[in-house]
């Protein structure tokens, strides 16, 4: 429950309001100032004057939307005026930015004259890439939007009309599928004939509802042929020959109720009079036409949606407008037409049938979310909505001829959408594309785990790898069925009954018989999926392994060192984390294996890390971290890091590395360039080598928790075959990402790094991740 004071504090504390303008270009020097304003700004001005389309190239126009309102129909508050509506318009800007990375100026117009609104908005066309009309009362809103669409060459979209129509339309598509009814056969009753009601009714006709099967009800009753009271041309469109005069009359035998009116309008008796398996969209805000509890108390076969987040199937406009504008802006559309709206609704409907990511499940309480009566519309915080709706809208704009810029590669466009919200999505797309070139066999010892199975479905669907699941076949098949996954052809191996068991057991016994392992021990250990999976990779029966979701880190690491073993010539293995920030990525090592590595160990880890980082198409810049800058404080610990840097330079002169240096020197170029111009590390470091495990581990955890970094890892460095370790708490998306890394690594043979003996497994750190 949101308290009044909480809402007031949210808007008033700190910087007032909810939005600010942030520069996208530096303005820290005189040169920056000369480029941002006079005299440098004159050059793009001349280019735009010569070619107006260059306005999209040299200004923010292509990513800027105006949210325009006169405050005459604000939420459930009514006509409260332009200024009082400003918090809502600022909030709309927040949603545009949060969900689609679209910038917004909110514009509140102190006028109720439709012609004046049209004139002002038309005059704003050079500034914006699109216009979002908001909270303008009906019927004026219809005429305003129609006229602006006719005279402007940028998209104009009244969200109060079309947002509700599109989202509820997506819900209707899926609701009818769930109850087994067809669009052309159902009878629909609308309650409410304002902006949302009229637009929803129009959109439902576009979806396939027959006009003769649709009744519109307003405060005066049913809209019927010949009615005079309270009519206007927009209602007249839906007037039909009928004897029904009240909502109670109209709803008898109806299959669908769509309400955008007032609370408590729909009674239990009315619900009982509807057809079997009735669909009720009670979308009045903040309180629906009938509560969820009352509807189900009236009859248990109801399928219901509301505008509320505390009930299933929330019809929330935030599922529409950010993503629709994203797709429209990215093709420089001149309009948002019906085909684009239909594409958005169908994309949302299709997405609701997909497996729901763990991050979404956690955001909504942790209970399973699955397509059906209580999940027909995606959740607002599902990050995939952007990737489904925006491309669908952009494609429809191109196909219908309203796009001025054509996207030729939709897969690349989807990748660019992901990258808007951080480097992690951008980099992982690169890895996934590489993995898809040659699907490798990746074995999962924890094949019975739901997260592994759900990840396997994505891995198969996207062609990332060929998963091999270990465990009891019957139990895994039953789990697949319970999760409603399509993994019919996936390979499942039960180690205890596998034809390869004796061969693998014998191999393991020969490897470990002089290290305290008896034949009986080898048999027992090989029955464990973790040892069987490692041996599959050792023998080449699998190309890589992903394991550790349900085990302590050392319990996964130890079998890897015992069976697969490090690369030839590696003196130690190490664990590296990738830390993603919005516009940057860093790597930190060694955070999981070596307590107090020597200078030689650190040099080896740096070389291994550089190879791994290059696999992400990133050129490594390595800093050896300490409490000293280039000898400023002499101590054996700082000397160790300086020595490690020199060893890397000697052994791998192509690697950019320097140190020892403090952490801020490593990541702030101004410090390095001004105080230490002699350093071979130009710019900031992206690979940070720490002097010991505790400093690396602490830095990683602090950056994750306090710095807001998204973390992937640990990534194991120095193994002979791809071994990727999970940790308890990893989500399905994490498993998919590390599987892509393992598959990508398997495409390239491991490098031989001769010169030093390998670390025995007995020296494994017992750090628990």
Short mmCIF file of C-alpha atoms in Angstrom, two decimals, residues 423-435 437 575-580 584-588 608-620 686-687 711-717 723-724 734 736-745 747-748:
data_model
loop_
_atom_site.label_atom_id
_atom_site.label_comp_id
_atom_site.label_asym_id
_atom_site.label_seq_id
_atom_site.Cartn_x
_atom_site.Cartn_y
_atom_site.Cartn_z
CA UNK A 423 27.68 -3.76 -22.02
CA UNK A 424 26.79 -7.19 -20.64
CA UNK A 425 24.04 -7.76 -23.21
CA UNK A 426 26.22 -6.42 -26.03
CA UNK A 427 29.23 -8.57 -25.16
CA UNK A 428 27.21 -11.70 -24.50
CA UNK A 429 25.52 -11.34 -27.89
CA UNK A 430 28.97 -11.44 -29.48
CA UNK A 431 29.78 -14.62 -27.54
CA UNK A 432 26.44 -16.23 -28.44
CA UNK A 433 26.87 -15.47 -32.12
CA UNK A 434 30.31 -17.09 -32.05
CA UNK A 435 28.93 -20.15 -30.25
CA UNK A 437 28.70 -20.97 -35.65
CA UNK A 575 39.23 -17.48 -11.32
CA UNK A 576 38.29 -14.26 -13.10
CA UNK A 577 35.11 -12.22 -12.87
CA UNK A 578 33.55 -10.02 -15.54
CA UNK A 579 31.95 -6.91 -14.07
CA UNK A 580 29.55 -5.01 -16.29
CA UNK A 584 31.91 -0.32 -19.43
CA UNK A 585 33.28 -3.75 -18.52
CA UNK A 586 36.12 -4.74 -16.18
CA UNK A 587 37.78 -8.04 -15.34
CA UNK A 588 39.21 -8.91 -11.91
CA UNK A 608 45.76 -16.31 -19.29
CA UNK A 609 43.35 -13.45 -18.57
CA UNK A 610 44.46 -11.54 -21.65
CA UNK A 611 43.72 -14.54 -23.86
CA UNK A 612 40.27 -14.93 -22.35
CA UNK A 613 39.46 -11.21 -22.64
CA UNK A 614 40.45 -11.17 -26.31
CA UNK A 615 37.88 -13.91 -26.82
CA UNK A 616 35.23 -11.28 -26.05
CA UNK A 617 36.61 -9.02 -28.81
CA UNK A 618 38.09 -6.71 -26.16
CA UNK A 619 41.73 -5.66 -26.20
CA UNK A 620 43.06 -6.21 -22.66
CA UNK A 686 40.07 -3.04 -18.05
CA UNK A 687 41.83 -6.06 -16.49
CA UNK A 711 28.76 -9.91 -12.55
CA UNK A 712 29.46 -13.01 -14.62
CA UNK A 713 31.79 -15.63 -13.25
CA UNK A 714 33.93 -17.00 -11.94
CA UNK A 715 35.53 -17.82 -15.28
CA UNK A 716 38.14 -20.52 -14.78
CA UNK A 717 41.49 -19.72 -16.40
CA UNK A 723 35.23 -25.87 -17.67
CA UNK A 724 32.73 -23.27 -16.52
CA UNK A 734 23.55 -16.86 -16.24
CA UNK A 736 22.85 -19.66 -20.85
CA UNK A 737 25.67 -17.10 -20.85
CA UNK A 738 28.33 -19.40 -19.40
CA UNK A 739 27.22 -22.18 -21.74
CA UNK A 740 27.79 -19.84 -24.67
CA UNK A 741 31.27 -19.08 -23.29
CA UNK A 742 32.05 -22.78 -22.95
CA UNK A 743 30.82 -23.49 -26.47
CA UNK A 744 32.82 -20.59 -27.86
CA UNK A 745 35.98 -21.76 -26.08
CA UNK A 747 35.77 -24.00 -30.96
CA UNK A 748 39.43 -23.12 -30.41
#
